[in-house]
mmCIF file of C-alpha atoms in Angstrom:
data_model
loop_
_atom_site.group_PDB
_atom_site.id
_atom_site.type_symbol
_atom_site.label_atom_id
_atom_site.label_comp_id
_atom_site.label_asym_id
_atom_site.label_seq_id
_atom_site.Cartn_x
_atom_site.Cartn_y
_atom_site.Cartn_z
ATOM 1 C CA UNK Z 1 65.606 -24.900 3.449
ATOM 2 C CA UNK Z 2 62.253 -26.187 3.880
ATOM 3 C CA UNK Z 3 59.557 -24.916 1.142
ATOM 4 C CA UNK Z 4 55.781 -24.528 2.522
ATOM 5 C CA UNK Z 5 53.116 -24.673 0.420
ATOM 6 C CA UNK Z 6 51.076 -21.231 2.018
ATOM 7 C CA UNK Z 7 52.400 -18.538 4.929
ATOM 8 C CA UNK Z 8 50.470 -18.332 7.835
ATOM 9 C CA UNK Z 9 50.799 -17.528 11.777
ATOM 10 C CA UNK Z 10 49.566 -20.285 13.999
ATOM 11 C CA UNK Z 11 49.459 -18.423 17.331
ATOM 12 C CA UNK Z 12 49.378 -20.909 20.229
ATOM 13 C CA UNK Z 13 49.498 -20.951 23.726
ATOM 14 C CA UNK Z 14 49.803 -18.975 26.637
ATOM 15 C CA UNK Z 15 49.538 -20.176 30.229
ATOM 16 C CA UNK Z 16 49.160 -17.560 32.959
ATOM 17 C CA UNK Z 17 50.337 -17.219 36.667
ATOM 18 C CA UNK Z 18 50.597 -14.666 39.671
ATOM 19 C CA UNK Z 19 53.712 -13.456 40.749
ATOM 20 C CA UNK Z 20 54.431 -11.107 43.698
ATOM 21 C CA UNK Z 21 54.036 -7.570 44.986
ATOM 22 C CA UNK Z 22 50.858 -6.930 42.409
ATOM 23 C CA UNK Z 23 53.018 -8.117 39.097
ATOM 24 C CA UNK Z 24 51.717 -10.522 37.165
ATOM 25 C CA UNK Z 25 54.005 -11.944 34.605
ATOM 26 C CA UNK Z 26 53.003 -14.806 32.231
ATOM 27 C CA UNK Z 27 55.629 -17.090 31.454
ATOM 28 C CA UNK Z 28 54.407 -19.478 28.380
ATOM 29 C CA UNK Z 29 54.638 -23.059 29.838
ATOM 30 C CA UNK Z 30 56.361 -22.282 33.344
ATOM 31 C CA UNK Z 31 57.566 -24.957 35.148
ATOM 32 C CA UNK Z 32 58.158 -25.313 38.265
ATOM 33 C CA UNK Z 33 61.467 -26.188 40.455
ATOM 34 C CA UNK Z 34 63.821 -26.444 36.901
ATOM 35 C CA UNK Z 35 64.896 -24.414 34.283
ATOM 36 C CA UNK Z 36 63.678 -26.434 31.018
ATOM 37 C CA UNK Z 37 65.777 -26.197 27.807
ATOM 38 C CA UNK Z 38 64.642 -23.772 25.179
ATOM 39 C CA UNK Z 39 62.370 -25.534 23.297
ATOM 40 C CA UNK Z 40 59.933 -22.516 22.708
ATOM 41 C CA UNK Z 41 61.224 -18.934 21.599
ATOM 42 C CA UNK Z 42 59.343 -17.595 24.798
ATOM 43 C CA UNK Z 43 61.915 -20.094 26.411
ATOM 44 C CA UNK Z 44 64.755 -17.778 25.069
ATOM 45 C CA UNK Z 45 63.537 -14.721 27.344
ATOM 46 C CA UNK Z 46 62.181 -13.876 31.001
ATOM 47 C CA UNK Z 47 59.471 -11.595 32.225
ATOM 48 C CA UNK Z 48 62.308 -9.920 34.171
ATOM 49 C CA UNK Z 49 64.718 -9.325 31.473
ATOM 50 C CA UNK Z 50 61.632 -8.062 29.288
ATOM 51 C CA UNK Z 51 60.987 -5.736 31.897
ATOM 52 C CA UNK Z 52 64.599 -4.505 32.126
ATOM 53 C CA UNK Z 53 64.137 -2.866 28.790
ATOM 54 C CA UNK Z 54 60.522 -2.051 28.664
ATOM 55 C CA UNK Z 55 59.607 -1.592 31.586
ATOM 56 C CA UNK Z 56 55.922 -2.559 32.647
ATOM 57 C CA UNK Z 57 54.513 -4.028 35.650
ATOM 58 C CA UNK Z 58 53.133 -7.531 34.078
ATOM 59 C CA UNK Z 59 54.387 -9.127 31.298
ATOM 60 C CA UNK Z 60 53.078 -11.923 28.626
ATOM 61 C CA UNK Z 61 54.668 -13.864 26.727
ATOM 62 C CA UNK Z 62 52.358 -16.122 24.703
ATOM 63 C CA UNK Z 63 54.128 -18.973 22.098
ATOM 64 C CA UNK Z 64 53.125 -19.837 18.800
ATOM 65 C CA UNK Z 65 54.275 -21.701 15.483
ATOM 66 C CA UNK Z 66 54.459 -19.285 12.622
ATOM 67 C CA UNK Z 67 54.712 -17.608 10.305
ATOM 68 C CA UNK Z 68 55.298 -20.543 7.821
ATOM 69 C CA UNK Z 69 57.041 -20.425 4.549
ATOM 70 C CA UNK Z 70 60.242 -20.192 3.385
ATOM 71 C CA UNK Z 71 61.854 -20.423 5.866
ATOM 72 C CA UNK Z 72 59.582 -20.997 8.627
ATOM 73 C CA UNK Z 73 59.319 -19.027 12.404
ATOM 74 C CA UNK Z 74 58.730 -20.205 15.877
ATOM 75 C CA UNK Z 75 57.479 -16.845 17.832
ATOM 76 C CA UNK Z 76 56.902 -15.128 21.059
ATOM 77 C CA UNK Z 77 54.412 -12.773 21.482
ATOM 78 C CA UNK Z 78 55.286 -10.456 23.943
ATOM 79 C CA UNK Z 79 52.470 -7.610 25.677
ATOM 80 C CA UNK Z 80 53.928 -5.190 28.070
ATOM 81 C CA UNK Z 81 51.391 -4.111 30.552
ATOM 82 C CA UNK Z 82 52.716 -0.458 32.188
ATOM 83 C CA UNK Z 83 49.119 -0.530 34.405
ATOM 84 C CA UNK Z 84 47.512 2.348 33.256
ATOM 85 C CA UNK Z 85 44.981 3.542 30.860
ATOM 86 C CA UNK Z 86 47.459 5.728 28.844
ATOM 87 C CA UNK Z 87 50.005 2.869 27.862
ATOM 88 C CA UNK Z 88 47.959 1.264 25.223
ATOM 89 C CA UNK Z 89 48.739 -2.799 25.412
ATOM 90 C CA UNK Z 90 50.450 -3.704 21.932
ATOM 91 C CA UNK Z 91 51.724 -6.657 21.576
ATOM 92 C CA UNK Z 92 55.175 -7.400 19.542
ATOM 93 C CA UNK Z 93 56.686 -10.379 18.175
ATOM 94 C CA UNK Z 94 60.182 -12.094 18.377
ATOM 95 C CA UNK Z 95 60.615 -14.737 15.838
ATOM 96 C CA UNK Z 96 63.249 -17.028 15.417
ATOM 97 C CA UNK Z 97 63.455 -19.050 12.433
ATOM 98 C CA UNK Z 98 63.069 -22.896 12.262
ATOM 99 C CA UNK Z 99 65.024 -23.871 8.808
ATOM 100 C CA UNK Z 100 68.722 -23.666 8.151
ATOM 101 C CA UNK Z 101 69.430 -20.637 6.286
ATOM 102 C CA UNK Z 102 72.213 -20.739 3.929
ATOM 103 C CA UNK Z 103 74.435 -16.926 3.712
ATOM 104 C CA UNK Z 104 73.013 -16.855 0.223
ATOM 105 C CA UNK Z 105 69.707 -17.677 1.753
ATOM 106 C CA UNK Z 106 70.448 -14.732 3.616
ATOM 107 C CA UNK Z 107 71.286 -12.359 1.175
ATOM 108 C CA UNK Z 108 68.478 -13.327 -1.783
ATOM 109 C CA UNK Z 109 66.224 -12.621 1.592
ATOM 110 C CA UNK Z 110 67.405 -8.932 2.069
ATOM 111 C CA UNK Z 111 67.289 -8.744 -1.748
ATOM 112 C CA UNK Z 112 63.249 -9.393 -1.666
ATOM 113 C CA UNK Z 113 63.355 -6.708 0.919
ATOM 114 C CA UNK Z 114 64.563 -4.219 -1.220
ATOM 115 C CA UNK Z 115 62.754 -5.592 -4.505
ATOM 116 C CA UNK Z 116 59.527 -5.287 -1.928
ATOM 117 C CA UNK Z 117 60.345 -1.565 -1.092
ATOM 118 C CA UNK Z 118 61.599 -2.434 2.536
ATOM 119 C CA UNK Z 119 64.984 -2.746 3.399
ATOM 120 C CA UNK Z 120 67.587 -3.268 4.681
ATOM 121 C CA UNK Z 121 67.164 0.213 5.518
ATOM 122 C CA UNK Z 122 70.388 0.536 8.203
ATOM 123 C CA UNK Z 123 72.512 -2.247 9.080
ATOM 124 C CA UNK Z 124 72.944 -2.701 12.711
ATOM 125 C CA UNK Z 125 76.692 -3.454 14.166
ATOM 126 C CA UNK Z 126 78.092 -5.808 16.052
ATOM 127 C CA UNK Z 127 74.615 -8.003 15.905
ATOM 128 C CA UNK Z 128 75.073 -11.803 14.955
ATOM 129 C CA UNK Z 129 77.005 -12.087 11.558
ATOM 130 C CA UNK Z 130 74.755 -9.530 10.250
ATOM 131 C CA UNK Z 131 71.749 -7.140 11.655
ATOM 132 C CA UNK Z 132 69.899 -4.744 9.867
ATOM 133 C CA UNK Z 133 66.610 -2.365 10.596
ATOM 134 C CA UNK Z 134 64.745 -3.772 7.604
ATOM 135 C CA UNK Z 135 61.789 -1.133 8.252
ATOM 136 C CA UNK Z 136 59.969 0.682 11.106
ATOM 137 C CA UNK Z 137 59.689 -1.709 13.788
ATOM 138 C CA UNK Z 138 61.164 -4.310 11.876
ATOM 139 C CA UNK Z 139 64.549 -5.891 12.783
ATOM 140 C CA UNK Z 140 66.375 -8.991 11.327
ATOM 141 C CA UNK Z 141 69.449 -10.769 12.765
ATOM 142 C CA UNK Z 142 71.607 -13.526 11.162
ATOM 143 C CA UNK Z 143 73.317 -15.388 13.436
ATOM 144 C CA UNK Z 144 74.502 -19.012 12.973
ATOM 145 C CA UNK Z 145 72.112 -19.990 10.369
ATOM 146 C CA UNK Z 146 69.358 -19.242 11.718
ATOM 147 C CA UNK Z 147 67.330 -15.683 11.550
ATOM 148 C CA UNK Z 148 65.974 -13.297 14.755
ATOM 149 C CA UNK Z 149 63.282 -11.036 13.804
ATOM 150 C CA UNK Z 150 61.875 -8.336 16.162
ATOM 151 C CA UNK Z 151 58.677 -7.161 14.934
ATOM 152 C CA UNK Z 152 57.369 -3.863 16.869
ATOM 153 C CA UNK Z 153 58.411 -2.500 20.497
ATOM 154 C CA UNK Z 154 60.901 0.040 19.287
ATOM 155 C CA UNK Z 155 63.728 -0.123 17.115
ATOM 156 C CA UNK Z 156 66.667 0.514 20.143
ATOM 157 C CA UNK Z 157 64.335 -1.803 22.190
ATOM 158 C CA UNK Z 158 64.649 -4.661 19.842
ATOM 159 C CA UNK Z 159 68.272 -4.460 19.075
ATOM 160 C CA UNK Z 160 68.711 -4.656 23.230
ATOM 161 C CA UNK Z 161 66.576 -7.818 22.783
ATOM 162 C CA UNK Z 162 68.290 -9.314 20.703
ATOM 163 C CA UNK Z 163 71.405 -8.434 22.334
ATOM 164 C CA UNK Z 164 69.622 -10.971 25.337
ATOM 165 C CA UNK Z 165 68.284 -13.511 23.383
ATOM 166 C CA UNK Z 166 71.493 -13.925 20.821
ATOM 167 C CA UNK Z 167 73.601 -16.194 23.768
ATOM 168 C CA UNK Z 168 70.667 -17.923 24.162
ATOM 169 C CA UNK Z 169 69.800 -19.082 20.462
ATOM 170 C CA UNK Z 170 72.231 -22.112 20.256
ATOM 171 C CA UNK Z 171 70.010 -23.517 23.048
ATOM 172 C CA UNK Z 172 67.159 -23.386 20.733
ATOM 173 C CA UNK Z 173 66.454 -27.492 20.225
ATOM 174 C CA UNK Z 174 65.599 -28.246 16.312
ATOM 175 C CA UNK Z 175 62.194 -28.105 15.413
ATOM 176 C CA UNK Z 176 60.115 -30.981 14.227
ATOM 177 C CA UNK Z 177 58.804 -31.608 10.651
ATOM 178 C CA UNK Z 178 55.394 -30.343 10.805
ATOM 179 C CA UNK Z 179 52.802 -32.863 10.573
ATOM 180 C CA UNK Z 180 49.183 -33.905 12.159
ATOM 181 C CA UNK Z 181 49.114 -35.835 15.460
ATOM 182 C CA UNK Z 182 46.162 -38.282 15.966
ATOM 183 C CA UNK Z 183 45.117 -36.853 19.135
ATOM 184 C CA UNK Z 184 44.664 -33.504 17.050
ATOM 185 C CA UNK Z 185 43.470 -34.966 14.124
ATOM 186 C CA UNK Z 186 40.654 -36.304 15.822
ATOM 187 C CA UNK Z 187 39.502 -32.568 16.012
ATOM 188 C CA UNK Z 188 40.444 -31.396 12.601
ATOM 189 C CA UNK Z 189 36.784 -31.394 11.496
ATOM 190 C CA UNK Z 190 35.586 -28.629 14.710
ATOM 191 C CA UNK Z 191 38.701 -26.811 14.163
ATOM 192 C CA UNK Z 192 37.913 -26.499 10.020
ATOM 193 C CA UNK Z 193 34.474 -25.413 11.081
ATOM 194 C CA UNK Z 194 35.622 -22.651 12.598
ATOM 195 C CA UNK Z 195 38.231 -22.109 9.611
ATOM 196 C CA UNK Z 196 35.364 -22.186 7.352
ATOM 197 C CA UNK Z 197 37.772 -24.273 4.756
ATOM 198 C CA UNK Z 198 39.956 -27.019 4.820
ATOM 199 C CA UNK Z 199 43.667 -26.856 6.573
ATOM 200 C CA UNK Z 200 45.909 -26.408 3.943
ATOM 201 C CA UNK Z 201 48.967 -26.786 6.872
ATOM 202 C CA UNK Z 202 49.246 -29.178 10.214
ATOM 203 C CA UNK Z 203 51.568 -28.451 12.347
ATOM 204 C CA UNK Z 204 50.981 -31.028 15.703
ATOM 205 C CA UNK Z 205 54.058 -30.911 18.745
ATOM 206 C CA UNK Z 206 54.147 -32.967 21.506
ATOM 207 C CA UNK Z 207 56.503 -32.733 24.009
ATOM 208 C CA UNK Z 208 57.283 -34.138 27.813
ATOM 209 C CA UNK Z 209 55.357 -31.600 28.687
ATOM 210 C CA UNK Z 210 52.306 -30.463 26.390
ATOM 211 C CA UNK Z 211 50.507 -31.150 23.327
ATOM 212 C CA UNK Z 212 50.481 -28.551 20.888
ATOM 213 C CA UNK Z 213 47.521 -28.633 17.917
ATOM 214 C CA UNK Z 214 47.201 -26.286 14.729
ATOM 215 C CA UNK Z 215 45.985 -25.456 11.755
ATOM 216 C CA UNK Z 216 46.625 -23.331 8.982
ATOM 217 C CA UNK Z 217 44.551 -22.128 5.976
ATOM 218 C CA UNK Z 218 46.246 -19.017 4.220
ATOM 219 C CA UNK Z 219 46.304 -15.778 6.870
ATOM 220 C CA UNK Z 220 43.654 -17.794 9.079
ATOM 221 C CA UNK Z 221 44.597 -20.279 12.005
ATOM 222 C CA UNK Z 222 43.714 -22.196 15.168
ATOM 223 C CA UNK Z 223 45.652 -23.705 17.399
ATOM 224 C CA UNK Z 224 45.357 -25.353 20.990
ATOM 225 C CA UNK Z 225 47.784 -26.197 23.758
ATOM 226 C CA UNK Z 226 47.325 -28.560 26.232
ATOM 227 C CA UNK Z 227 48.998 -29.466 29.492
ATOM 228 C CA UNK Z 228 48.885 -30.651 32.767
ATOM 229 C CA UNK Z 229 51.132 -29.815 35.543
ATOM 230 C CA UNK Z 230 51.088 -26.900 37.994
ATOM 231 C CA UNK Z 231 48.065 -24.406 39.256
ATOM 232 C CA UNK Z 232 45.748 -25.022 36.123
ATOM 233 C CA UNK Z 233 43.050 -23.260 37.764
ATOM 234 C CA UNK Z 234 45.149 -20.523 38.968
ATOM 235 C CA UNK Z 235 46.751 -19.800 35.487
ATOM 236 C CA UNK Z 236 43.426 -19.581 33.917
ATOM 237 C CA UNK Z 237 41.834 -17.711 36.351
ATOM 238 C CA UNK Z 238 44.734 -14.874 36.188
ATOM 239 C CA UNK Z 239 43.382 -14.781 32.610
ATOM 240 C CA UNK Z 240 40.084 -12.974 33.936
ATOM 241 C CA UNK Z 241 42.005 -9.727 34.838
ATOM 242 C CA UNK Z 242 43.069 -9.461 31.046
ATOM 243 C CA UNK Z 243 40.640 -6.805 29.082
ATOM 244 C CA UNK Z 244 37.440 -8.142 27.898
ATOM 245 C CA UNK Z 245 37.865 -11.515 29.559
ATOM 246 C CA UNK Z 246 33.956 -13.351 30.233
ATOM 247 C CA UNK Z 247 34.164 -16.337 32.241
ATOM 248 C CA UNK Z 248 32.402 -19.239 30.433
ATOM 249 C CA UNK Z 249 30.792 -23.005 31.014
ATOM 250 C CA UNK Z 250 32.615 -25.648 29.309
ATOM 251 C CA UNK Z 251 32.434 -29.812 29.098
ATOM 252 C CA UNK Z 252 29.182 -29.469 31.325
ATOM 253 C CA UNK Z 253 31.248 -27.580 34.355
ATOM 254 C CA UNK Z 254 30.659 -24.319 35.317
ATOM 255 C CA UNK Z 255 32.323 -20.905 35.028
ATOM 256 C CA UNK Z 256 35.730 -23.276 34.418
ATOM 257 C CA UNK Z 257 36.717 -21.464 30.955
ATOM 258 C CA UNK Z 258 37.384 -17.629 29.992
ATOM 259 C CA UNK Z 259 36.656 -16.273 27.103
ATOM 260 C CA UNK Z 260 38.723 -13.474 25.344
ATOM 261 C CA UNK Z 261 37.329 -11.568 22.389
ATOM 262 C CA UNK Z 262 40.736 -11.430 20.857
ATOM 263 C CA UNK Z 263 40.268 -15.095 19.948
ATOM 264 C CA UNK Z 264 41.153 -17.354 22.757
ATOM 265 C CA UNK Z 265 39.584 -19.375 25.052
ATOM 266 C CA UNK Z 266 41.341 -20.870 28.702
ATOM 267 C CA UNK Z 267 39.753 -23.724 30.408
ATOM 268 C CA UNK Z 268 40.392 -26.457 32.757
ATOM 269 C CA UNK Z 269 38.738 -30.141 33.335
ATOM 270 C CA UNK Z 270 39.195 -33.037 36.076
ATOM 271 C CA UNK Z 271 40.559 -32.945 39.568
ATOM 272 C CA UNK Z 272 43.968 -32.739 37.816
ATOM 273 C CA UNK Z 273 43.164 -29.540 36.474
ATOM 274 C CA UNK Z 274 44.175 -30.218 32.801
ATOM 275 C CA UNK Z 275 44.554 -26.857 30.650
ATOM 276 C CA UNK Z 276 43.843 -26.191 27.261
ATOM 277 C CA UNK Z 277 44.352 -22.806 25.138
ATOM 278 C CA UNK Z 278 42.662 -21.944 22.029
ATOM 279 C CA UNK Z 279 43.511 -19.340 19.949
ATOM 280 C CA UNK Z 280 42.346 -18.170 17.036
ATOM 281 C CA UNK Z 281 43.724 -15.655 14.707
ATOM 282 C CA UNK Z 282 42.507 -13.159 12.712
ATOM 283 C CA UNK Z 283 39.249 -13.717 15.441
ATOM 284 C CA UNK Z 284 35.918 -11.469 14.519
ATOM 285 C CA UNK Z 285 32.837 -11.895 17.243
ATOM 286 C CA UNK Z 286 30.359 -13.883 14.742
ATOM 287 C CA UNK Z 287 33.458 -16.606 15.279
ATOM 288 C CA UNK Z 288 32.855 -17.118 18.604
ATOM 289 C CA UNK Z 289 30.693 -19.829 18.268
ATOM 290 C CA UNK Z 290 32.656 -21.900 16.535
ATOM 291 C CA UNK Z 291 35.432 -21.268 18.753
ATOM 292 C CA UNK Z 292 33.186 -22.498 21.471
ATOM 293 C CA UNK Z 293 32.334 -25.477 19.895
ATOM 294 C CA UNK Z 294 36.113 -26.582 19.054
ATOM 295 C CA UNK Z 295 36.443 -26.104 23.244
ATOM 296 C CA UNK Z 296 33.524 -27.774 23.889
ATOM 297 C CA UNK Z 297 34.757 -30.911 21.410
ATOM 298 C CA UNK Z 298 38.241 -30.776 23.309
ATOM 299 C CA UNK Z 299 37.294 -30.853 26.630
ATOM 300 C CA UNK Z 300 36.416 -34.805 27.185
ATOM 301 C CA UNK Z 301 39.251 -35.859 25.368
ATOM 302 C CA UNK Z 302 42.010 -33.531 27.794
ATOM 303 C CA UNK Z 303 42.530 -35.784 30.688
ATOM 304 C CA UNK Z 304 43.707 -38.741 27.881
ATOM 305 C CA UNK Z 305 45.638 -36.390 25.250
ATOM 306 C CA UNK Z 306 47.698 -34.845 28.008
ATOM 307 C CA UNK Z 307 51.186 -35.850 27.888
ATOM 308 C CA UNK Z 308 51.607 -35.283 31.647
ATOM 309 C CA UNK Z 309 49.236 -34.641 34.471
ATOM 310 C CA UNK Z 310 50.067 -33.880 38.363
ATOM 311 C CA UNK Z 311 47.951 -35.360 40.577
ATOM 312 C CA UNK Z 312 44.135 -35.269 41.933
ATOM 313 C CA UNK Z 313 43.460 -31.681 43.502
ATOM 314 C CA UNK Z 314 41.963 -31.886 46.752
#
C-alpha cells in the first residue's frame, strides 16, 4: 500500500448537460455515442440508477481525487436535487479506494475504527468479502482488494449503492502514481496563491479525454479539469440554474464563466469551446479572488493543454 505524506480531498470536476422532460442530470465527463470504461468512480454509476434509489428529478455527479493517505480514494460526489425548497441539496460521497489493500490491511483499518470510537458498528451481509456500517452515514465495503465507502445519503440507501456499483468495480482501470504534469505545473504558483502555502501533494491525470490538475496542502485543495469535446457552452451554461451561480468575464470574453460560491468556477474559450472546472475546497468568499485569478491564468493556455478538442463552432 502506498504511504502519503498528508490526507486531503482534491475535489475535481464536474461537467454539466440537459437532459429531457425538465431533468437535468450531470454526468461527470459524458461522452457522447460510447460507453467509456470506468476510469472515474462517477464512471461506476448513472444518473438513472442514482435516481432509482433516491429519487430526485436532477442528479450530479461531480469527480474528484481524494481523500489521500493510506490508502488513497478516487470519489464521486453525488447531489440529489428532489426540485423543491423543502429537500435541502446535500451532497454525499462514494469513494473507492486506489491502493491494493491487503485482508490485514483490512482488518488493522476496522481496528483504528474502533480505537477511534467508530466502528464497525454492524456488519452488513452478503456485501463484497466484508461490509460493515462503520458509523452514521458511514459505510465500508471490502471487495477484491480494494475498499467502497459510502459517506452520507442513508444507511439502506448506500448499501443499495453499493449493491450497483460492486459488479462494476473490477472495471475500475488502476490509478496512476500521483505526480505534477508540466501543463499544470506551469500554474502551480496561481494555484498556491490561492492555497496561501505551498502544495505539499500533486496529483496531475491526463487521459484521451481530459486533463486533470490538483493540489493538495493538508485539508485545503484546488483542482481543475479540462476538456474539449461535446456542448462546452451548453454544459456550463446548465451550471447557471445551480444555487448562487453569477455568470462571470474570463480571458477578456464576456459573461463565458460562472461562478459558484461553493468554490468553483465553469468557463469556456475558443470556437472549440474548451472547458475548464475549478474547484476549490474548503472555499470562504474573501477566496474568490484568488480563485479568479487561477481562471484567469488558465484560460490562454486551454486551447493547447487540451488533450482533445472537437471542432470550430459555427
Amino acid at each position: 500500500m502506498r504511504l502519503r505524506a498528508s490526507a486531503a480531498l482534491v475535489l475535481v470536476l464536474l461537467t454539466c448537460c440537459r437532459a429531457e422532460a425538465g431533468t437535468t442530470d450531470v454526468p461527470s465527463g459524458a461522452k457522447v455515442g460510447a460507453a467509456p470504461p470506468a476510469t472515474r468512480v462517477c464512471d461506476l454509476v448513472s444518473p438513472d440508477g442514482v435516481r432509482s434509489i433516491y429519487a430526485g428529478v436532477r442528479i450530479e455527479l461531480s469527480d474528484y481525487a481524494g481523500p489521500v493517505g493510506d490508502p488513497s480514494f478516487d470519489s464521486c460526489e453525488i447531489t440529489v436535487d428532489h426540485g423543491t425548497t423543502t429537500s435541502p441539496q446535500t451532497p454525499f460521497q462514494l469513494q473507492v479506494s486506489i491502493d491494493t489493500v491487503t485482508p490485514s490491511e483490512h482488518r488493522a483499518i476496522l481496528d483504528k475504527f474502533v480505537a477511534d470510537g467508530l466502528g464497525p458498528r454492524v456488519e452488513v451481509p452478503g456485501l463484497g468479502d466484508a461490509a460493515h456500517v462503520v458509523g452514521a452515514g458511514f459505510m465500508q465495503v471490502y471487495a477484491d482488494g480494494r475498499l467502497l465507502r459510502v459517506l452520507g445519503g442513508g444507511d439502506q440507501n448506500a448499501i443499495e449503492l453499493a449493491e450497483l456499483v460492486l459488479p462494476r468495480l473490477p472495471e475500475l482501470a488502476p490509478a496512476t502514481e500521483l505526480g505534477a504534469l508540466p501543463a499544470c505545473d506551469a500554474l502551480t504558483a496561481q494555484a498556491e496563491a490561492l492555497l496561501g502555502t505551498h502544495a505539499e501533494e500533486r496529483d496531475d491525470r491526463r487521459t484521451v479525454d481530459e486533463l486533470r490538475c490538483a493540489w493538495i496542502a493538508g485539508a485545503e485543495s484546488v483542482s481543475a479539469r479540462i476538456s474539449g469535446y461535446g456542448d462546452e457552452v451548453g454544459r456550463m451554461w446548465a451550471t447557471t440554474e445551480l444555487p448562487g451561480a453569477e455568470t462571470i468575464h474570463v480571458g477578456g470574453l464576456r459573461d463565458n464563466g460562472v461562478y459558484m460560491p461553493s468554490g468553483g468556477i465553469y468557463l469556456w474559450m475558443g470556437e472549440q469551446q474548451v472547458n475548464l472546472y475549478l474547484r476549490h475546497r474548503p472555499h470562504q468568499p474573501a477566496d474568490r479572488e484568488a480563485l479568479t485569478a487561477l481562471a484567469e491564468a488558465f484560460a490562454p493556455t486551454l486551447l493547447a493543454v487540451a488533450p482533445r478538442i472537437g471542432p470550430p463552432v459555427g
